[in-house]
Tab-separated table of C-alpha atoms and ligand atoms in Angstrom:
chain	number	residue	atom	x	y	z
A	1	UNK	CA	-15.483	-28.626	-15.142
A	2	UNK	CA	-11.805	-29.052	-14.461
A	3	UNK	CA	-11.286	-30.520	-17.934
A	4	UNK	CA	-12.370	-27.397	-19.437
A	5	UNK	CA	-9.928	-25.320	-17.481
A	6	UNK	CA	-6.656	-27.439	-18.340
A	7	UNK	CA	-5.358	-26.643	-21.721
A	8	UNK	CA	-4.620	-29.626	-23.947
A	9	UNK	CA	-0.911	-29.162	-23.876
A	10	UNK	CA	0.130	-28.168	-20.336
A	11	UNK	CA	2.718	-25.581	-20.683
A	12	UNK	CA	4.840	-23.809	-18.044
A	13	UNK	CA	2.590	-22.617	-15.190
A	14	UNK	CA	3.338	-19.028	-14.442
A	15	UNK	CA	1.693	-16.036	-12.494
A	16	UNK	CA	-1.038	-14.140	-14.477
A	17	UNK	CA	0.293	-11.166	-16.290
A	18	UNK	CA	0.664	-8.012	-14.205
A	19	UNK	CA	0.178	-10.019	-10.943
A	20	UNK	CA	3.522	-10.402	-9.218
A	21	UNK	CA	4.912	-12.725	-6.514
A	22	UNK	CA	6.771	-10.808	-3.793
A	23	UNK	CA	9.614	-12.937	-2.703
A	24	UNK	CA	12.339	-12.482	-0.035
A	25	UNK	CA	14.039	-10.009	0.436
A	26	UNK	CA	11.432	-7.835	-1.019
A	27	UNK	CA	8.756	-9.377	1.056
A	28	UNK	CA	10.775	-8.284	4.134
A	29	UNK	CA	10.600	-4.731	2.966
A	30	UNK	CA	6.831	-4.925	2.568
A	31	UNK	CA	6.443	-6.174	6.108
A	32	UNK	CA	8.706	-3.649	7.207
A	33	UNK	CA	6.632	-0.828	5.574
A	34	UNK	CA	3.474	-2.434	6.929
A	35	UNK	CA	4.805	-2.618	10.532
A	36	UNK	CA	5.753	1.130	10.223
A	37	UNK	CA	2.236	1.969	9.033
A	38	UNK	CA	0.604	0.174	11.933
A	39	UNK	CA	2.484	1.943	14.414
A	40	UNK	CA	1.721	5.357	12.715
A	41	UNK	CA	-1.961	4.535	12.539
A	42	UNK	CA	-2.265	3.765	16.099
A	43	UNK	CA	-0.561	7.058	16.935
A	44	UNK	CA	-3.154	8.977	14.859
A	45	UNK	CA	-5.963	6.884	16.467
A	46	UNK	CA	-6.905	4.966	13.236
A	47	UNK	CA	-8.190	1.414	13.453
A	48	UNK	CA	-7.825	-1.461	11.074
A	49	UNK	CA	-10.818	-2.530	8.932
A	50	UNK	CA	-10.656	-5.720	6.666
A	51	UNK	CA	-13.195	-5.929	3.982
A	52	UNK	CA	-13.780	-8.793	1.420
A	53	UNK	CA	-11.745	-8.640	-1.848
A	54	UNK	CA	-14.876	-9.583	-3.744
A	55	UNK	CA	-17.859	-7.219	-3.715
A	56	UNK	CA	-21.008	-6.882	-5.698
A	57	UNK	CA	-20.260	-5.007	-8.982
A	58	UNK	CA	-22.993	-2.305	-8.472
A	59	UNK	CA	-21.009	-1.004	-5.428
A	60	UNK	CA	-18.138	0.141	-7.693
A	61	UNK	CA	-20.530	1.288	-10.471
A	62	UNK	CA	-22.419	3.369	-8.093
A	63	UNK	CA	-19.525	4.379	-5.875
A	64	UNK	CA	-16.918	5.350	-8.343
A	65	UNK	CA	-19.273	6.523	-11.198
A	66	UNK	CA	-20.018	4.920	-14.479
A	67	UNK	CA	-17.705	7.048	-16.720
A	68	UNK	CA	-14.666	6.450	-14.739
A	69	UNK	CA	-11.586	4.731	-16.129
A	70	UNK	CA	-11.893	1.919	-13.439
A	71	UNK	CA	-15.528	1.184	-14.174
A	72	UNK	CA	-15.288	1.608	-17.887
A	73	UNK	CA	-12.322	-0.715	-18.525
A	74	UNK	CA	-10.335	-1.811	-15.567
A	75	UNK	CA	-12.639	-3.956	-13.396
A	76	UNK	CA	-12.384	-7.743	-13.124
A	77	UNK	CA	-16.051	-8.797	-13.005
A	78	UNK	CA	-17.299	-12.350	-13.078
A	79	UNK	CA	-20.595	-14.104	-12.565
A	80	UNK	CA	-21.346	-15.953	-9.473
A	81	UNK	CA	-21.696	-19.421	-10.934
A	82	UNK	CA	-24.627	-20.258	-8.667
A	83	UNK	CA	-26.972	-17.480	-8.736
A	84	UNK	CA	-25.573	-15.254	-11.680
A	85	UNK	CA	-24.720	-12.241	-9.490
A	86	UNK	CA	-22.150	-10.002	-10.908
A	87	UNK	CA	-18.983	-9.801	-8.535
A	88	UNK	CA	-15.981	-7.843	-8.962
A	89	UNK	CA	-12.451	-8.064	-7.473
A	90	UNK	CA	-12.125	-4.802	-5.752
A	91	UNK	CA	-10.407	-2.189	-7.718
A	92	UNK	CA	-10.017	0.157	-4.596
A	93	UNK	CA	-11.338	-0.093	-1.058
A	94	UNK	CA	-12.767	3.307	-0.336
A	95	UNK	CA	-16.272	2.078	-1.623
A	96	UNK	CA	-15.965	-1.205	0.291
A	97	UNK	CA	-15.184	0.766	3.536
A	98	UNK	CA	-18.227	2.956	3.141
A	99	UNK	CA	-20.327	0.020	2.253
A	100	UNK	CA	-19.220	-1.759	5.406
A	101	UNK	CA	-19.793	1.562	7.591
A	102	UNK	CA	-23.391	1.688	6.268
A	103	UNK	CA	-24.108	-2.022	6.675
A	104	UNK	CA	-22.683	-2.128	10.358
A	105	UNK	CA	-24.095	1.185	11.177
A	106	UNK	CA	-20.551	2.192	12.338
A	107	UNK	CA	-21.288	5.929	12.509
A	108	UNK	CA	-24.052	5.586	15.044
A	109	UNK	CA	-21.981	6.976	17.820
A	110	UNK	CA	-19.871	9.453	15.796
A	111	UNK	CA	-17.046	9.596	13.355
A	112	UNK	CA	-14.556	6.524	12.771
A	113	UNK	CA	-11.042	6.722	11.683
A	114	UNK	CA	-10.076	3.565	9.885
A	115	UNK	CA	-7.178	2.046	7.765
A	116	UNK	CA	-6.775	-1.047	5.495
A	117	UNK	CA	-3.998	-2.521	3.660
A	118	UNK	CA	-4.411	-5.209	0.786
A	119	UNK	CA	-4.377	-6.038	-2.600
A	120	UNK	CA	-6.536	-4.400	-5.429
A	121	UNK	CA	-7.149	-5.491	-9.027
A	122	UNK	CA	-7.288	-3.397	-12.116
A	123	UNK	CA	-7.061	-4.602	-15.670
A	124	UNK	CA	-4.509	-2.000	-16.864
A	125	UNK	CA	-1.666	-2.416	-19.277
A	126	UNK	CA	1.119	-3.810	-16.943
A	127	UNK	CA	4.191	-1.739	-16.868
A	128	UNK	CA	6.655	-0.622	-14.288
A	129	UNK	CA	4.723	0.744	-11.248
A	130	UNK	CA	1.496	-0.305	-12.855
A	131	UNK	CA	0.186	-3.795	-12.182
A	132	UNK	CA	-3.083	-5.633	-12.363
A	133	UNK	CA	-2.820	-6.825	-8.802
A	134	UNK	CA	-1.172	-4.188	-6.558
A	135	UNK	CA	-1.189	-3.393	-2.907
A	136	UNK	CA	-2.627	-0.370	-1.397
A	137	UNK	CA	-2.535	1.083	2.241
A	138	UNK	CA	-5.393	3.443	2.896
A	139	UNK	CA	-6.871	5.575	5.506
A	140	UNK	CA	-10.459	6.868	5.769
A	141	UNK	CA	-11.947	9.330	8.202
A	142	UNK	CA	-15.701	8.928	8.091
A	143	UNK	CA	-18.260	11.220	9.426
A	144	UNK	CA	-15.917	14.273	9.868
A	145	UNK	CA	-16.572	17.379	7.864
A	146	UNK	CA	-13.783	19.732	9.225
A	147	UNK	CA	-10.686	20.595	7.177
A	148	UNK	CA	-8.583	19.780	10.253
A	149	UNK	CA	-9.266	16.117	9.411
A	150	UNK	CA	-8.107	16.519	5.827
A	151	UNK	CA	-4.910	18.296	7.411
A	152	UNK	CA	-4.517	15.309	9.858
A	153	UNK	CA	-4.510	12.621	7.015
A	154	UNK	CA	-2.050	14.665	5.158
A	155	UNK	CA	0.203	15.089	8.048
A	156	UNK	CA	-0.001	11.381	8.621
A	157	UNK	CA	1.261	10.648	5.104
A	158	UNK	CA	4.064	13.167	5.695
A	159	UNK	CA	4.965	11.536	8.903
A	160	UNK	CA	5.128	8.302	7.049
A	161	UNK	CA	7.582	9.607	4.611
A	162	UNK	CA	9.821	10.889	7.444
A	163	UNK	CA	9.557	7.535	9.279
A	164	UNK	CA	10.639	5.526	6.178
A	165	UNK	CA	13.241	8.051	5.087
A	166	UNK	CA	11.725	9.211	1.860
A	167	UNK	CA	12.621	12.877	1.370
A	168	UNK	CA	11.855	13.767	-2.233
A	169	UNK	CA	8.076	13.260	-2.185
A	170	UNK	CA	6.158	16.419	-3.274
A	171	UNK	CA	2.607	17.333	-2.030
A	172	UNK	CA	0.112	18.804	-4.492
A	173	UNK	CA	-3.182	20.148	-3.382
A	174	UNK	CA	-6.463	21.334	-4.980
A	175	UNK	CA	-10.069	22.084	-4.192
A	176	UNK	CA	-12.769	20.524	-6.278
A	177	UNK	CA	-15.422	22.577	-4.502
A	178	UNK	CA	-19.030	21.408	-4.248
A	179	UNK	CA	-21.194	20.042	-7.067
A	180	UNK	CA	-23.011	23.302	-7.928
A	181	UNK	CA	-19.702	24.973	-8.142
A	182	UNK	CA	-18.321	22.199	-10.341
A	183	UNK	CA	-21.327	22.423	-12.498
A	184	UNK	CA	-20.721	26.143	-13.254
A	185	UNK	CA	-16.939	25.414	-13.970
A	186	UNK	CA	-17.884	22.368	-16.001
A	187	UNK	CA	-20.028	24.545	-18.284
A	188	UNK	CA	-17.130	26.982	-18.777
A	189	UNK	CA	-14.686	24.340	-19.332
A	190	UNK	CA	-16.777	22.495	-22.000
A	191	UNK	CA	-17.341	25.835	-23.789
A	192	UNK	CA	-13.377	26.406	-23.729
A	193	UNK	CA	-12.762	22.885	-24.947
A	194	UNK	CA	-15.377	22.990	-27.635
A	195	UNK	CA	-13.618	26.156	-28.988
A	196	UNK	CA	-10.372	24.197	-29.208
A	197	UNK	CA	-12.039	21.016	-30.443
A	198	UNK	CA	-9.205	20.562	-33.080
A	199	UNK	CA	-6.503	20.284	-30.325
A	200	UNK	CA	-8.234	17.488	-28.328
A	201	UNK	CA	-6.958	14.024	-28.569
A	202	UNK	CA	-9.212	11.037	-29.052
A	203	UNK	CA	-9.346	10.390	-25.339
A	204	UNK	CA	-10.216	14.017	-24.616
A	205	UNK	CA	-13.123	14.017	-27.296
A	206	UNK	CA	-14.445	10.965	-25.738
A	207	UNK	CA	-14.619	12.477	-22.301
A	208	UNK	CA	-15.552	16.008	-23.419
A	209	UNK	CA	-19.163	15.524	-22.211
A	210	UNK	CA	-18.939	12.737	-19.926
A	211	UNK	CA	-15.905	13.691	-17.692
A	212	UNK	CA	-14.459	16.910	-19.061
A	213	UNK	CA	-12.625	17.531	-15.715
A	214	UNK	CA	-10.501	14.426	-16.248
A	215	UNK	CA	-9.140	16.023	-19.473
A	216	UNK	CA	-7.382	18.433	-17.333
A	217	UNK	CA	-5.387	15.555	-15.946
A	218	UNK	CA	-4.153	14.394	-19.457
A	219	UNK	CA	-0.585	13.245	-19.856
A	220	UNK	CA	-0.511	14.066	-23.646
A	221	UNK	CA	2.258	16.674	-23.964
A	222	UNK	CA	0.544	18.177	-26.979
A	223	UNK	CA	-2.436	19.180	-25.054
A	224	UNK	CA	-0.458	20.725	-21.938
A	225	UNK	CA	-0.695	24.347	-23.095
A	226	UNK	CA	-4.351	23.939	-23.825
A	227	UNK	CA	-5.295	22.558	-20.369
A	228	UNK	CA	-3.071	25.024	-18.717
A	229	UNK	CA	-5.080	27.995	-20.030
A	230	UNK	CA	-8.322	26.323	-19.303
A	231	UNK	CA	-10.820	27.921	-16.789
A	232	UNK	CA	-9.696	26.874	-13.276
A	233	UNK	CA	-12.029	25.450	-10.850
A	234	UNK	CA	-10.626	27.379	-7.929
A	235	UNK	CA	-12.067	30.572	-9.616
A	236	UNK	CA	-15.566	29.089	-9.328
A	237	UNK	CA	-15.453	28.285	-5.688
A	238	UNK	CA	-17.713	30.067	-3.092
A	239	UNK	CA	-16.825	31.424	0.356
A	240	UNK	CA	-17.442	28.124	2.174
A	241	UNK	CA	-15.343	25.939	-0.114
A	242	UNK	CA	-12.626	28.607	-0.095
A	243	UNK	CA	-12.661	28.824	3.634
A	244	UNK	CA	-12.341	24.954	4.044
A	245	UNK	CA	-9.289	25.215	1.745
A	246	UNK	CA	-7.802	28.054	3.781
A	247	UNK	CA	-8.251	26.199	7.059
A	248	UNK	CA	-6.357	23.118	5.535
A	249	UNK	CA	-3.580	25.133	4.151
A	250	UNK	CA	-3.135	27.114	7.452
A	251	UNK	CA	-2.760	23.861	9.419
A	252	UNK	CA	-0.194	22.690	6.869
A	253	UNK	CA	1.654	26.034	6.902
A	254	UNK	CA	1.738	25.962	10.726
A	255	UNK	CA	3.394	22.502	10.451
A	256	UNK	CA	5.891	23.512	7.867
A	257	UNK	CA	4.352	21.099	5.322
A	258	UNK	CA	5.479	22.137	1.903
A	259	UNK	CA	2.890	21.774	-0.787
A	260	UNK	CA	2.050	23.259	-4.239
A	261	UNK	CA	-1.524	24.228	-5.203
A	262	UNK	CA	-2.126	22.565	-8.676
A	263	UNK	CA	-5.313	23.900	-10.061
A	264	UNK	CA	-5.522	21.064	-12.705
A	265	UNK	CA	-5.441	18.250	-10.136
A	266	UNK	CA	-8.326	16.127	-10.292
A	267	UNK	CA	-9.030	12.528	-9.356
A	268	UNK	CA	-9.975	9.344	-11.135
A	269	UNK	CA	-13.166	8.731	-9.064
A	270	UNK	CA	-16.370	10.781	-9.222
A	271	UNK	CA	-16.775	10.741	-5.446
A	272	UNK	CA	-14.450	13.580	-4.545
A	273	UNK	CA	-15.393	17.108	-3.524
A	274	UNK	CA	-13.485	19.922	-1.757
A	275	UNK	CA	-9.928	18.748	-0.863
A	276	UNK	CA	-7.986	16.495	-3.279
A	277	UNK	CA	-4.337	15.795	-3.050
A	278	UNK	CA	-1.557	13.739	-4.379
A	279	UNK	CA	2.074	13.033	-3.258
A	280	UNK	CA	4.387	12.545	-6.252
A	281	UNK	CA	8.028	11.933	-6.942
A	282	UNK	CA	10.327	12.171	-10.136
A	283	UNK	CA	11.988	9.006	-9.388
A	284	UNK	CA	9.415	6.651	-10.780
A	285	UNK	CA	9.105	7.859	-14.407
A	286	UNK	CA	5.565	8.292	-15.415
A	287	UNK	CA	3.881	6.453	-12.510
A	288	UNK	CA	5.043	9.038	-10.183
A	289	UNK	CA	1.919	9.254	-7.845
A	290	UNK	CA	2.651	7.500	-4.671
A	291	UNK	CA	-0.276	8.449	-2.641
A	292	UNK	CA	-3.609	10.166	-3.437
A	293	UNK	CA	-6.749	11.166	-1.773
A	294	UNK	CA	-9.405	13.733	-0.825
A	295	UNK	CA	-12.865	14.372	0.431
A	296	UNK	CA	-15.824	12.417	-0.533
A	297	UNK	CA	-18.776	13.886	1.347
A	298	UNK	CA	-21.475	12.488	-1.125
A	299	UNK	CA	-20.382	8.720	-1.291
A	300	UNK	CA	-22.538	7.676	1.696
A	301	UNK	CA	-25.523	9.016	-0.060
A	302	UNK	CA	-24.452	7.725	-3.411
A	303	UNK	CA	-24.403	4.261	-1.819
A	304	UNK	CA	-27.840	4.630	-0.546
A	305	UNK	CA	-27.056	5.626	3.052
A	306	UNK	CA	-27.543	8.628	5.264
A	307	UNK	CA	-25.413	11.522	4.106
A	308	UNK	CA	-22.002	11.604	5.990
A	309	UNK	CA	-18.837	13.572	5.197
A	310	UNK	CA	-15.535	11.588	4.747
A	311	UNK	CA	-12.114	11.995	3.648
A	312	UNK	CA	-9.197	9.547	2.930
A	313	UNK	CA	-6.132	8.553	0.857
A	314	UNK	CA	-4.742	5.493	-0.708
A	315	UNK	CA	-0.960	4.819	-1.260
A	316	UNK	CA	0.465	2.494	-3.866
A	317	UNK	CA	2.640	0.115	-1.811
A	318	UNK	CA	4.433	-1.211	-4.965
A	319	UNK	CA	5.528	2.248	-5.917
A	320	UNK	CA	6.495	3.198	-2.302
A	321	UNK	CA	8.664	0.027	-2.227
A	322	UNK	CA	10.346	0.973	-5.432
A	323	UNK	CA	11.328	4.303	-3.917
A	324	UNK	CA	12.527	2.625	-0.798
A	325	UNK	CA	14.672	0.321	-2.668
A	326	UNK	CA	16.011	2.777	-5.206
A	327	UNK	CA	17.091	5.017	-2.252
A	328	UNK	CA	18.851	2.167	-0.870
A	329	UNK	CA	17.542	3.227	2.408
A	330	UNK	CA	18.483	0.448	4.770
A	331	UNK	CA	19.164	-3.268	4.931
A	332	UNK	CA	15.611	-4.499	5.808
A	333	UNK	CA	16.542	-8.191	5.768
A	334	UNK	CA	15.625	-9.466	9.213
A	335	UNK	CA	18.700	-10.457	11.289
A	336	UNK	CA	19.020	-14.048	12.162
A	337	UNK	CA	20.546	-14.505	15.661
A	338	UNK	CA	21.857	-18.140	15.476
A	339	UNK	CA	22.183	-21.101	13.290
A	340	UNK	CA	22.290	-24.441	15.043
A	341	UNK	CA	24.879	-26.881	13.769
A	342	UNK	CA	24.318	-30.545	14.652
A	343	UNK	CA	26.744	-33.378	14.299
A	344	UNK	CA	24.397	-36.482	14.938
A	345	UNK	CA	20.775	-36.873	13.824
A	346	UNK	CA	20.202	-38.491	17.302
A	347	UNK	CA	20.946	-34.927	18.788
A	348	UNK	CA	17.728	-33.286	17.236
A	349	UNK	CA	15.694	-33.936	20.581
A	350	UNK	CA	18.100	-32.101	22.827
A	351	UNK	CA	18.882	-29.376	20.202
A	352	UNK	CA	15.257	-28.762	19.595
A	353	UNK	CA	14.601	-28.300	23.188
A	354	UNK	CA	17.339	-25.706	23.595
A	355	UNK	CA	16.587	-23.705	20.614
A	356	UNK	CA	12.881	-23.757	21.306
A	357	UNK	CA	13.852	-22.054	24.644
A	358	UNK	CA	15.874	-19.511	22.878
A	359	UNK	CA	12.998	-18.628	20.427
A	360	UNK	CA	10.576	-18.384	23.511
A	361	UNK	CA	12.848	-15.618	24.833
A	362	UNK	CA	12.903	-13.716	21.451
A	363	UNK	CA	15.913	-14.997	19.582
A	364	UNK	CA	15.559	-16.022	15.924
A	365	UNK	CA	17.202	-19.431	15.269
A	366	UNK	CA	17.509	-21.504	12.271
A	367	UNK	CA	18.194	-25.020	12.609
A	368	UNK	CA	20.267	-27.267	10.269
A	369	UNK	CA	18.418	-29.813	8.550
A	370	UNK	CA	19.253	-33.464	7.786
A	371	UNK	CA	19.112	-35.092	4.308
A	372	UNK	CA	18.823	-38.811	3.429
A	373	UNK	CA	22.651	-39.337	4.314
A	374	UNK	CA	22.630	-37.664	7.652
A	375	UNK	CA	23.470	-33.992	8.729
A	376	UNK	CA	26.523	-33.509	6.419
A	377	UNK	CA	30.007	-32.491	7.384
A	378	UNK	CA	30.882	-29.739	9.879
A	379	UNK	CA	32.527	-27.672	7.056
A	380	UNK	CA	29.367	-27.714	4.950
A	381	UNK	CA	27.136	-26.919	8.001
A	382	UNK	CA	29.440	-23.968	8.743
A	383	UNK	CA	29.084	-22.720	5.264
A	384	UNK	CA	25.432	-22.826	5.436
A	385	UNK	CA	25.553	-21.089	8.877
A	386	UNK	CA	27.633	-18.302	7.250
A	387	UNK	CA	25.230	-17.943	4.367
A	388	UNK	CA	22.233	-17.783	6.445
A	389	UNK	CA	23.379	-14.365	7.811
A	390	UNK	CA	23.185	-15.523	11.430
A	391	UNK	CA	25.334	-13.650	13.909
A	392	UNK	CA	26.335	-16.810	15.879
A	393	UNK	CA	26.645	-20.484	15.286
A	394	UNK	CA	25.383	-22.907	18.065
A	395	UNK	CA	27.371	-25.970	17.754
A	396	UNK	CA	25.901	-29.181	19.116
A	397	UNK	CA	28.690	-31.865	18.728
A	398	UNK	CA	29.109	-35.248	20.598
A	399	UNK	CA	30.725	-33.672	23.658
A	400	UNK	CA	28.198	-30.936	24.003
A	401	UNK	CA	25.311	-33.361	23.780
A	402	UNK	CA	26.799	-35.733	26.256
A	403	UNK	CA	27.449	-32.762	28.824
A	404	UNK	CA	24.085	-30.906	28.035
A	405	UNK	CA	26.045	-28.064	26.645
A	406	UNK	CA	26.362	-25.893	23.625
A	407	UNK	CA	29.312	-24.170	21.921
A	408	UNK	CA	28.889	-20.736	20.788
A	409	UNK	CA	30.855	-19.113	17.945
A	410	UNK	CA	30.418	-15.610	16.509
A	411	UNK	CA	30.283	-15.830	12.658
A	412	UNK	CA	30.647	-12.119	12.319
A	413	UNK	CA	33.172	-11.005	14.745
A	414	UNK	CA	36.352	-12.978	15.055
A	415	UNK	CA	37.579	-11.030	18.198
A	416	UNK	CA	34.709	-12.787	20.098
A	417	UNK	CA	36.017	-16.060	21.494
A	418	UNK	CA	34.244	-19.252	21.076
A	419	UNK	CA	32.779	-20.529	24.408
A	420	UNK	CA	31.087	-23.727	25.692
A	421	UNK	CA	27.988	-23.068	27.923
A	422	UNK	CA	25.717	-24.959	30.040
A	423	UNK	CA	22.075	-24.327	29.861
A	424	UNK	CA	21.957	-21.978	32.860
A	425	UNK	CA	25.091	-19.998	31.421
A	426	UNK	CA	23.270	-19.878	28.208
A	427	UNK	CA	20.515	-17.867	29.821
A	428	UNK	CA	23.185	-15.120	30.859
A	429	UNK	CA	24.680	-15.202	27.473
A	430	UNK	CA	21.100	-14.400	25.934
A	431	UNK	CA	20.585	-11.744	28.564
A	432	UNK	CA	23.869	-10.088	27.675
A	433	UNK	CA	23.142	-10.377	24.125
A	434	UNK	CA	19.762	-8.671	24.417
A	435	UNK	CA	20.981	-5.906	26.516
A	436	UNK	CA	23.653	-5.199	24.115
A	437	UNK	CA	21.121	-4.739	21.245
B	1	ATP	P1	-3.032	6.566	-11.880
B	1	ATP	O1	-3.399	7.871	-12.350
B	1	ATP	O2	-1.600	6.379	-11.662
B	1	ATP	O3	-3.725	5.511	-12.620
B	1	ATP	P2	-5.131	6.337	-9.938
B	1	ATP	O4	-5.761	7.788	-9.882
B	1	ATP	O5	-5.854	5.230	-10.789
B	1	ATP	O6	-3.539	6.526	-10.410
B	1	ATP	P3	-5.753	5.779	-7.247
B	1	ATP	O7	-6.858	4.958	-7.614
B	1	ATP	O8	-5.880	7.072	-6.571
B	1	ATP	O9	-4.965	5.898	-8.410
B	1	ATP	O10	-4.872	4.826	-6.364
B	1	ATP	C1	-4.052	5.461	-5.269
B	1	ATP	C2	-2.613	4.951	-5.526
B	1	ATP	O11	-2.481	3.627	-5.751
B	1	ATP	C3	-2.017	5.410	-6.709
B	1	ATP	O12	-1.389	6.744	-6.334
B	1	ATP	C4	-0.833	4.620	-6.931
B	1	ATP	O13	0.265	4.853	-6.154
B	1	ATP	C5	-1.496	3.359	-6.784
B	1	ATP	N1	-1.955	2.742	-7.906
B	1	ATP	C6	-3.161	2.870	-8.604
B	1	ATP	N2	-3.253	1.997	-9.575
B	1	ATP	C7	-2.018	1.135	-9.556
B	1	ATP	C8	-1.664	0.097	-10.473
B	1	ATP	N3	-2.280	-0.361	-11.426
B	1	ATP	N4	-0.444	-0.480	-9.935
B	1	ATP	C9	0.212	-0.101	-8.957
B	1	ATP	N5	-0.176	0.991	-8.123
B	1	ATP	C10	-1.185	1.581	-8.465
B	2	MG	MG1	-5.634	4.509	-12.684
């Protein structure tokens, strides 16, 4: 088996195209974003859900719809080698969350507010902001029908932008109404597009009868005026759908959330109804959507469950990170408190004991390491200490070891004098350091 996988001539092993390694310091920025999200989610009473990365293929075919981009051409499917089941690397997580909610009967005692973070896989053409493995953070409110929950989810995303310092993200809203309203609109839309058939590009012609709504979402500049003048779904909505939209916008207005209503905003998956929304930016070129979501009241049924209303969003972590980086928002590199310098290999037992104690009370400490020829000169160790970004050097020389002491030297502030402390005095030093932070 392995023989078949290894190519005859082993070339350089690299990551799969469109699947990226996230290295320090970028990985620290991801962790920073994730920690902000965790705090935010708990403030809004959303709880974490972790579903498998691999699901049965029919989940996505039934969940997202057969004629969606994702199902038509973007899924990574493979056969389970034992029983031939068709499995798929998840392209998104909403279908999985609903599957889990059904499988574990999670809505038996009322609605559930959930969030997830993790990798998704889509076989797209890789480009900046568009990858084959990318991370999403998503929130799903299951079992709630009121527009106040749609509003809550949008307010939460807005709060996240504020929390991480992104100011130039715009919110666009639309309502897709209910299936019957969409059907009326669909007829009018197909009629209109048929009349202008010569103006449709290849993609639009292909979608004309399968997914005409998606044509409105075209990025083709030659079709812009055509789609702008197309029948608007909003004009086909009945009273109840309009009232839902009105409740949502009045909550957003009351909270001074700025938005534009974009009647052409549709979403890639079939499962949406009523509210849909996107957060976009101009700073990422054509991959400008950083977060997208909406209501999906029919997905539970579509997946074979008892009907239950639901609404959610998913955010593209890679794109948000790019924004954070390009805005130069802050230095997110973790701060190292101290670097331990050691003059003798024999000192390691004592040094380890001391710095373990420091770590237990919350300091981050990096220890110098030995090579085949010992620990290296003081000069080279100081250079490493400096490069590590640590605030202090902890020097364990022969005298210090003999007297059970450590010498502390600031690496950032020369006005702070060097001091040699006993273990007890060290505790005081830590306390002073921590109260100053
Ligand atoms: P697009 O129109 O850009 O293809 P989409 O409608 O397919 O987006 P969703 O499925 O709604 O996107 O995913 C939510 C968010 O996840 C997107 O707004 C985007 O930020 C991010 N995202 C989607 N696909 C990718 C990808 N291939 N690479 C990186 N981020 C992605
Ligand atoms: Mg897409």
